[in-house]
C-alpha atoms as one frame of an Amber mdcrd trajectory, in Angstrom:
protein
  63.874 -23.068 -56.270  64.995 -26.727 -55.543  68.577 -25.092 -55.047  67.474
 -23.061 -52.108  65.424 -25.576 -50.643  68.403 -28.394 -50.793  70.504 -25.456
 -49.166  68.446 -25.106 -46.398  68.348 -28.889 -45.669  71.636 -29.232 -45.783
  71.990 -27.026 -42.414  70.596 -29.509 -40.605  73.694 -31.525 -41.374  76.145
 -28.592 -39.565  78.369 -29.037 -36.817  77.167 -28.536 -33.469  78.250 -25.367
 -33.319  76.682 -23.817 -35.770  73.301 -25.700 -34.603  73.819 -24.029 -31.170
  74.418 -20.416 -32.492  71.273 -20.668 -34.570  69.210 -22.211 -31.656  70.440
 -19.220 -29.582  69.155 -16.541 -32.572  65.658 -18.206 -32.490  64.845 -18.303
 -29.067  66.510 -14.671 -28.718  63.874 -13.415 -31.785  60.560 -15.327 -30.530
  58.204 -13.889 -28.511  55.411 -16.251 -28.456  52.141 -16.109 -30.583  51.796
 -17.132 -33.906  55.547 -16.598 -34.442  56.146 -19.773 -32.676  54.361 -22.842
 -31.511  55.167 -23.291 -27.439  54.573 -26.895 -28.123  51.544 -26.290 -29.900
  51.100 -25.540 -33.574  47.890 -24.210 -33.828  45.897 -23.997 -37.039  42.578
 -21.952 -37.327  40.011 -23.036 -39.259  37.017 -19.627 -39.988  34.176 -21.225
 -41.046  29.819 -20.619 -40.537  28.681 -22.940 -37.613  25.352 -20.492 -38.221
  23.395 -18.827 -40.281  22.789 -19.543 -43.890  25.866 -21.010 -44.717  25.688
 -22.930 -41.264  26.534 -26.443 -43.626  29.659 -25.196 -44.624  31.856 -25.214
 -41.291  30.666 -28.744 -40.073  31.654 -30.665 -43.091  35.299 -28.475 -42.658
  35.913 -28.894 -39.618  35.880 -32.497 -40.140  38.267 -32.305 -43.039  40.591
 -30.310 -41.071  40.251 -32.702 -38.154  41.269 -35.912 -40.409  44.124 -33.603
 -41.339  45.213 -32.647 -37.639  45.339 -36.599 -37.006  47.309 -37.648 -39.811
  49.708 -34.831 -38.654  49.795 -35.698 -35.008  49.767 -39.588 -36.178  52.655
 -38.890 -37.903  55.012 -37.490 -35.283  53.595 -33.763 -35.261  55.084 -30.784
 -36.786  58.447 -30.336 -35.782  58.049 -32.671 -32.609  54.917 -30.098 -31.756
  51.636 -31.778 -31.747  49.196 -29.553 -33.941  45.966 -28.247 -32.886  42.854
 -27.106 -34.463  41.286 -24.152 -33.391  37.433 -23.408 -34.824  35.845 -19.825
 -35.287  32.239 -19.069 -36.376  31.556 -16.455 -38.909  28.349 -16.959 -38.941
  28.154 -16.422 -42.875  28.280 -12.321 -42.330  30.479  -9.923 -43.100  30.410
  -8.513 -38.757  30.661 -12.557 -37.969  33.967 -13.316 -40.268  35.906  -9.911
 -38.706  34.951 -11.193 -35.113  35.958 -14.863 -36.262  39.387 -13.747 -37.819
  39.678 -11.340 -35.159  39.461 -14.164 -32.443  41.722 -16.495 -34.449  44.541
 -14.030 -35.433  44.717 -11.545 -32.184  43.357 -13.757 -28.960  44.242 -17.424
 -30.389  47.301 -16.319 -32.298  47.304 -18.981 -34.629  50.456 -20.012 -36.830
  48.021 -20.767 -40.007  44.465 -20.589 -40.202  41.926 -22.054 -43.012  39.105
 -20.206 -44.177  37.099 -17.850 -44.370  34.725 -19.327 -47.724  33.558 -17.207
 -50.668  30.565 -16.392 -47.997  32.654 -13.674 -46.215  36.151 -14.163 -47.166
  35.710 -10.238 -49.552  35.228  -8.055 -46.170  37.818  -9.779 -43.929  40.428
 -10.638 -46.680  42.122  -6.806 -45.852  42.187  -8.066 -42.411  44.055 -11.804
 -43.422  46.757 -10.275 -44.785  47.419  -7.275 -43.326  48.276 -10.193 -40.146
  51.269 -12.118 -42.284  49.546 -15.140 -40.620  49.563 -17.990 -44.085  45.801
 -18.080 -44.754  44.700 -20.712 -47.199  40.997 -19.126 -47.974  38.185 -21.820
 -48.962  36.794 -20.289 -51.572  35.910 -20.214 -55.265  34.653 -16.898 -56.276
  36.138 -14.875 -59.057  37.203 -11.545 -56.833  39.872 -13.602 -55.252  41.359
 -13.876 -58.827  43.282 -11.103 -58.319  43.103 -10.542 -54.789  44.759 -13.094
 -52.911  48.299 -12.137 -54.422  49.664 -15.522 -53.125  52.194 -13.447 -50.838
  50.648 -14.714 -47.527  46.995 -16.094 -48.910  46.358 -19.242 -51.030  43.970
 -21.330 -52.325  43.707 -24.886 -53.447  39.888 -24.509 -54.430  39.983 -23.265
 -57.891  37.975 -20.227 -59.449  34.617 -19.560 -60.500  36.057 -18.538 -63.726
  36.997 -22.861 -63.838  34.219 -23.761 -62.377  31.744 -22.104 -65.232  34.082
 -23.804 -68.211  34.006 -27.406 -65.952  29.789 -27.148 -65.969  29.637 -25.949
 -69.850  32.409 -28.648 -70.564  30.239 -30.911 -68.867  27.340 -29.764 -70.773
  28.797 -30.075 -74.188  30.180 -33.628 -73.721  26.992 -34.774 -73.125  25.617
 -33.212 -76.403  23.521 -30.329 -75.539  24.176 -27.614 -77.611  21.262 -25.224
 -76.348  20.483 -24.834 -72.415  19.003 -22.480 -70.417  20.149 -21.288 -67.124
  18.478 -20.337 -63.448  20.682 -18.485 -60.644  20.080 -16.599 -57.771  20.496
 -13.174 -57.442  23.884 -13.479 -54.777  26.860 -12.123 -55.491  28.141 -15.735
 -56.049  25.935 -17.738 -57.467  26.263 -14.142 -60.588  29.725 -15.025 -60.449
  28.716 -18.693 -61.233  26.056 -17.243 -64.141  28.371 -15.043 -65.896  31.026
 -17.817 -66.226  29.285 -20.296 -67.108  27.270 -18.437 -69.707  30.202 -17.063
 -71.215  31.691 -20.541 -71.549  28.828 -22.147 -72.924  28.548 -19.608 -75.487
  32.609 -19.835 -76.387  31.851 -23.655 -76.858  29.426 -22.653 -79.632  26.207
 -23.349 -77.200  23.161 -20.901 -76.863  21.447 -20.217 -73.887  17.923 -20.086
 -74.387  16.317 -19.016 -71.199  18.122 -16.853 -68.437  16.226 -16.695 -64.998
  16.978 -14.696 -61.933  16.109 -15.794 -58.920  15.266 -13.373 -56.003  16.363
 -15.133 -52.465  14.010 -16.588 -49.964  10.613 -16.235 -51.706   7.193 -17.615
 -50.483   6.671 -18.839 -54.241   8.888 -19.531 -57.665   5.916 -20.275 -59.241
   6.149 -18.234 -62.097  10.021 -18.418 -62.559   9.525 -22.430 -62.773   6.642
 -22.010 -65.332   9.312 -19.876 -67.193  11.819 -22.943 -66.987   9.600 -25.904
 -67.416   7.290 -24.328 -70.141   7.399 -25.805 -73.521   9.813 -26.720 -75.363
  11.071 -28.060 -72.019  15.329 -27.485 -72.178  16.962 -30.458 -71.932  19.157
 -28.620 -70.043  19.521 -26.915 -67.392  22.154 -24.881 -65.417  21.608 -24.221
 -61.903  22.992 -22.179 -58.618  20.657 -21.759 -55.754  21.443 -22.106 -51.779
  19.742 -23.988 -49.712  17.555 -21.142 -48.170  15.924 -20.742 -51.526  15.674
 -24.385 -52.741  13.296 -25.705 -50.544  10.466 -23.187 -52.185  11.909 -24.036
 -55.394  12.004 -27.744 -55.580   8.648 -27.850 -53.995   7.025 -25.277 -56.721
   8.943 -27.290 -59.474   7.554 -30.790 -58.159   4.538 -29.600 -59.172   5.200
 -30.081 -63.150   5.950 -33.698 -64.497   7.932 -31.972 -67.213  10.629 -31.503
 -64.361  11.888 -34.998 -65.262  12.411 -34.044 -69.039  16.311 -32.004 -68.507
  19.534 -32.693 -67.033  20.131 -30.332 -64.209  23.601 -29.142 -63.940  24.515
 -27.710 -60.566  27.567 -26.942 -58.641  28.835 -27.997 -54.792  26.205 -25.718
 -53.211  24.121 -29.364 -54.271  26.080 -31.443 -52.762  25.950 -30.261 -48.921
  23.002 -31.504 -46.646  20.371 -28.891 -46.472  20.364 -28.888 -50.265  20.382
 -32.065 -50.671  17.403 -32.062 -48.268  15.261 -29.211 -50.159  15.287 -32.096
 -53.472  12.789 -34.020 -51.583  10.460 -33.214 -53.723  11.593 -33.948 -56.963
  13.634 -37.075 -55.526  13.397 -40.187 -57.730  12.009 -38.023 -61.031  14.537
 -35.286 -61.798  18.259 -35.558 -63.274  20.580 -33.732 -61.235  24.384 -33.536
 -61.391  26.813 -31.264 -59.525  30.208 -30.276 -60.660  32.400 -29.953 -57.347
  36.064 -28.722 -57.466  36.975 -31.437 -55.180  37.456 -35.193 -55.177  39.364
 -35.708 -58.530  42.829 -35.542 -56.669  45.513 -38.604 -56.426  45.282 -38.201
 -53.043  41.729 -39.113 -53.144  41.613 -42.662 -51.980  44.073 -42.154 -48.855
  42.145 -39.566 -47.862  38.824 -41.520 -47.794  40.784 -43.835 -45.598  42.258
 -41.214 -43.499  38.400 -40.230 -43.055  36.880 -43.539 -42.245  39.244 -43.479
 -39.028  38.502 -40.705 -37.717  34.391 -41.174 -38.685  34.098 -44.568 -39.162
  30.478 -44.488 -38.463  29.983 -42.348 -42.102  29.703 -43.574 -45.738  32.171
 -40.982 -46.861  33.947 -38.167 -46.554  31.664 -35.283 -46.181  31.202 -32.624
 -49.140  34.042 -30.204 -49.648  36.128 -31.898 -45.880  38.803 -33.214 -48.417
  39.226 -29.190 -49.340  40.248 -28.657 -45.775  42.462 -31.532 -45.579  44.111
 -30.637 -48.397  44.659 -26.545 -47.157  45.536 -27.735 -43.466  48.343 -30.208
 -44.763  49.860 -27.758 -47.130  50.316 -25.103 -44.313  51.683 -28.095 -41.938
  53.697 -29.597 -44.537  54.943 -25.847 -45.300  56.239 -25.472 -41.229  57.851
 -28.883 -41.144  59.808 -28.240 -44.130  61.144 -24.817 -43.226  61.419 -26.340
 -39.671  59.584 -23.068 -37.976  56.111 -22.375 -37.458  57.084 -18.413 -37.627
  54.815 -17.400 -40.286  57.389 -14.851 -42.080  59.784 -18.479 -41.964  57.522
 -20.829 -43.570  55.458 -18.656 -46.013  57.724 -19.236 -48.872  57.302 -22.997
 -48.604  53.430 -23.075 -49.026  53.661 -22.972 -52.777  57.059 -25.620 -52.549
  55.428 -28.350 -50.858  52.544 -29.013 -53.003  54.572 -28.386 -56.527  57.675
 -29.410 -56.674  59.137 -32.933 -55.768  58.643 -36.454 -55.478  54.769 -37.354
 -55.504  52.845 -38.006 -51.907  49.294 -37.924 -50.709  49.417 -37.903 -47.171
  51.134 -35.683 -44.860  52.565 -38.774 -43.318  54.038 -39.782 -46.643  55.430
 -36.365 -47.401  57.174 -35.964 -43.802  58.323 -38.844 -44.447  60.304 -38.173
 -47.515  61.447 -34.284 -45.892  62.950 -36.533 -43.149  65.317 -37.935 -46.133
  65.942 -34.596 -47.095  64.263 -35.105 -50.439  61.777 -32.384 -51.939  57.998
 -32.868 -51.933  54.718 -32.636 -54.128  51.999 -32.888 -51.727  49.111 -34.004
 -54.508  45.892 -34.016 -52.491  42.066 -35.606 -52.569  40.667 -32.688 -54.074
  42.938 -32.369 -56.757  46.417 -31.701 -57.610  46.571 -28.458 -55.447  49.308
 -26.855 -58.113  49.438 -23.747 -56.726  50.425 -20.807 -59.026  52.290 -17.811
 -58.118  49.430 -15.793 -57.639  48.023 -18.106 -54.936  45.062 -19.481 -57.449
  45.532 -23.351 -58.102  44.208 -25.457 -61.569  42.444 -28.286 -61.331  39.816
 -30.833 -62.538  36.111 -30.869 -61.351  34.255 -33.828 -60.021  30.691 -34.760
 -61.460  27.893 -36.257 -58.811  24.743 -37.372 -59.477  21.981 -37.102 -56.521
  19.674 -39.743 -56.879  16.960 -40.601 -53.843  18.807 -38.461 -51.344  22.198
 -39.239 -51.976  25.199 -38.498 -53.687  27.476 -40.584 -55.582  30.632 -39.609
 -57.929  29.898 -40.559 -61.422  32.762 -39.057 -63.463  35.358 -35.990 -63.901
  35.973 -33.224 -66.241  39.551 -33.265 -66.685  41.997 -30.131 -65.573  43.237
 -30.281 -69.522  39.852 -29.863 -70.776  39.110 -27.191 -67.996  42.636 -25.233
 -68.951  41.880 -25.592 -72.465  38.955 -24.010 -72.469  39.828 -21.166 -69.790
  42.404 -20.530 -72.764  39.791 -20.061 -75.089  38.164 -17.657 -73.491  41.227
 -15.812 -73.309  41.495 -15.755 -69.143
């Protein structure tokens, strides 16, 4: 692999001629759109703006938009200034094609981040049936096998890590029995079948397994179920916003809901969840494993964000996710020199495995500009994407505490890989 990509630098060394010829055969091929950037490389970002899921596309857009500066900061992508251009799935199925559709036909984008686990399953056809490098924001397991890693990527890694990182997390802290509450969506099973099975591999026992049905006028009963004696001393946890508010406020109800740790995932960690713990704030223990902020990248990205939002305490929950995906896919173009999607493709996986170390995309240009090869290592982790598209990393561990969040400690990609070998996946 380094072979080729040395080869390919090394034109930009040829004689005149030869640079000439080839200019000729580009401009004869290109015919505008997403095969080429008319001054403009444009990036999509498919994301809800509405709906359920409405917290999701904020906090993105702002991770892309720290990434768009850095890019344009740093000279652009091959001299083209680079351009963010947002769509609104509206966390449905009918939203995402319309949002994809908009991106990929009318905006003829040269990349595009997004859709998340919310919709990505009924548009993902749709992504790469297009060619157009996706990098999809998403962690459930379906993509496992799905996303191919021909012309779709991901540098948020599986539900099927995710589960091992919470039981990991779990088991370092000593509790060998927990129980577990989930909602009844797709994902948050996806999250409940992992992390059972991971717990269970670790030699833990799950004592109480509760189903949540979404949006009900009372959990009453189901938190009775969870809080009743012997009160766990631990708890696993996946519910969405939309549910949580009932849930909290039925479970602030019991003084035993100080008694266990609460381990969560990311869906704690945006706003509107963060809001429904009002009611417990200050009495229970709640941590959230997030496959994001454990990358080398980490502190240059919090930088990065403070300039663009300097009015902000920090980056917001899952941004550095889109920073990471929008660099990769401009760092992918300015190595292959060509924002023509069937050009650059093959460089996606390159540029973020294989090279000297950088965090930034103005680092990494920096070293393609001395013809050297690249490993873009991000904020959310080390973005190692495999040859199926999927990426390994290590999780991040919050608490929330009296309405805020705070990183508190990691569970480390060799612990997470170790156990995924375990279980055999």
């Amino acid at each position: 692999m380094k072979t080729s990509r040395r080869f390919r630098r090394g034109l930009r060394g040829a004689g005149a001629g030869l640079l000439t010829a080839a200019l000729a055969i580009a401009l004869a091929g290109c015919s505008g759109g997403s095969g080429s950037s008319g001054g403009t490389a444009k990036i999509g970002l498919a994301a809800a703006f509405t709906g359920n899921a409405a917290f999701l596309g904020p906090a993105l857009s702002k991770g892309e938009q720290v990434a768009i500066n850095d890019i344009n900061n740093a000279g652009g992508i091959n001299g083209d200034k680079a351009n963010m251009l947002k769509s609104d799935t509206g966390g449905t199925a009918q939203g995402a094609t319309s949002a994809v559709d908009k991106l990929l036909k009318a905006d003829r984008v040269n990349a595009m981040v997004g859709p998340t686990s919310v919709t990505v399953m009924s548009v993902l056809d749709r992504i790469q049936a297009s060619k157009v490098p996706s990098m999809i924001l998403g962690s459930t397991a379906a993509l496992d096998t799905t996303i191919k890693g021909q012309t779709t990527f991901r540098v948020t890694p599986s539900d099927t890590l995710m589960g091992p990182a919470m039981a990991q997390l779990a088991f370092s802290k000593g509790f060998h029995t927990c129980s577990i509450v989930t909602e009844s969506l797709e994902g948050a099973q996806s999250i409940h079948d992992n992390v059972k099975k991971a717990f269970t591999a670790l030699g833990g026992t799950i004592d109480r397994d509760i189903k949540l049905a979404v949006k009900q006028p009372s959990y009453s009963s189901e938190v009775l179920k969870m809080l009743g004696k012997p009160v766990p001393k631990c708890i696993f946890i996946e519910i969405s916003p939309e549910s949580g508010a009932q849930f909290w406020q039925n479970a602030s109800q019991f003084s035993s809901i100080s008694t266990p740790l609460f381990i969560g995932t990311d869906t704690l960690l945006n706003s509107d969840s963060i809001k429904t713990l009002e009611p417990v704030k200050g009495e229970a223990n709640i941590v959230a494993v997030s496959p994001a902020s454990v990358g080398a990248g980490k502190d240059t990205y919090v930088k990065l964000y403070k300039k663009t939002y300097s009015k902000e305490k920090g980056p917001a929950n899952l941004s550095d996710l889109a920073y990471d995906s929008t660099v990769i896919l401009a760092l992918a173009m300015e190595e292959a020199k060509s924002t023509d999607p069937s050009t650059y493709v093959s460089h996606v996986r390159t540029v973020a495995n294989d090279g000297t170390q950088c965090l930034s995309y103005a680092a990494c240009k920096k070293l393609l500009d001395q013809g050297k090869d690249i490993n873009f290592d991000g904020a959310s982790g080390a973005d190692d994407i495999q040859a199926d598209g999927n990426s390994i990393s290590g999780f991040g561990v919050f608490q929330i505490k009296n309405g805020e969040q705070s990183q508190i400690g990691t569970v480390s990609q060799k612990d997470v890989t170790a156990l995924v070998k375990k279980l055999g996946q």
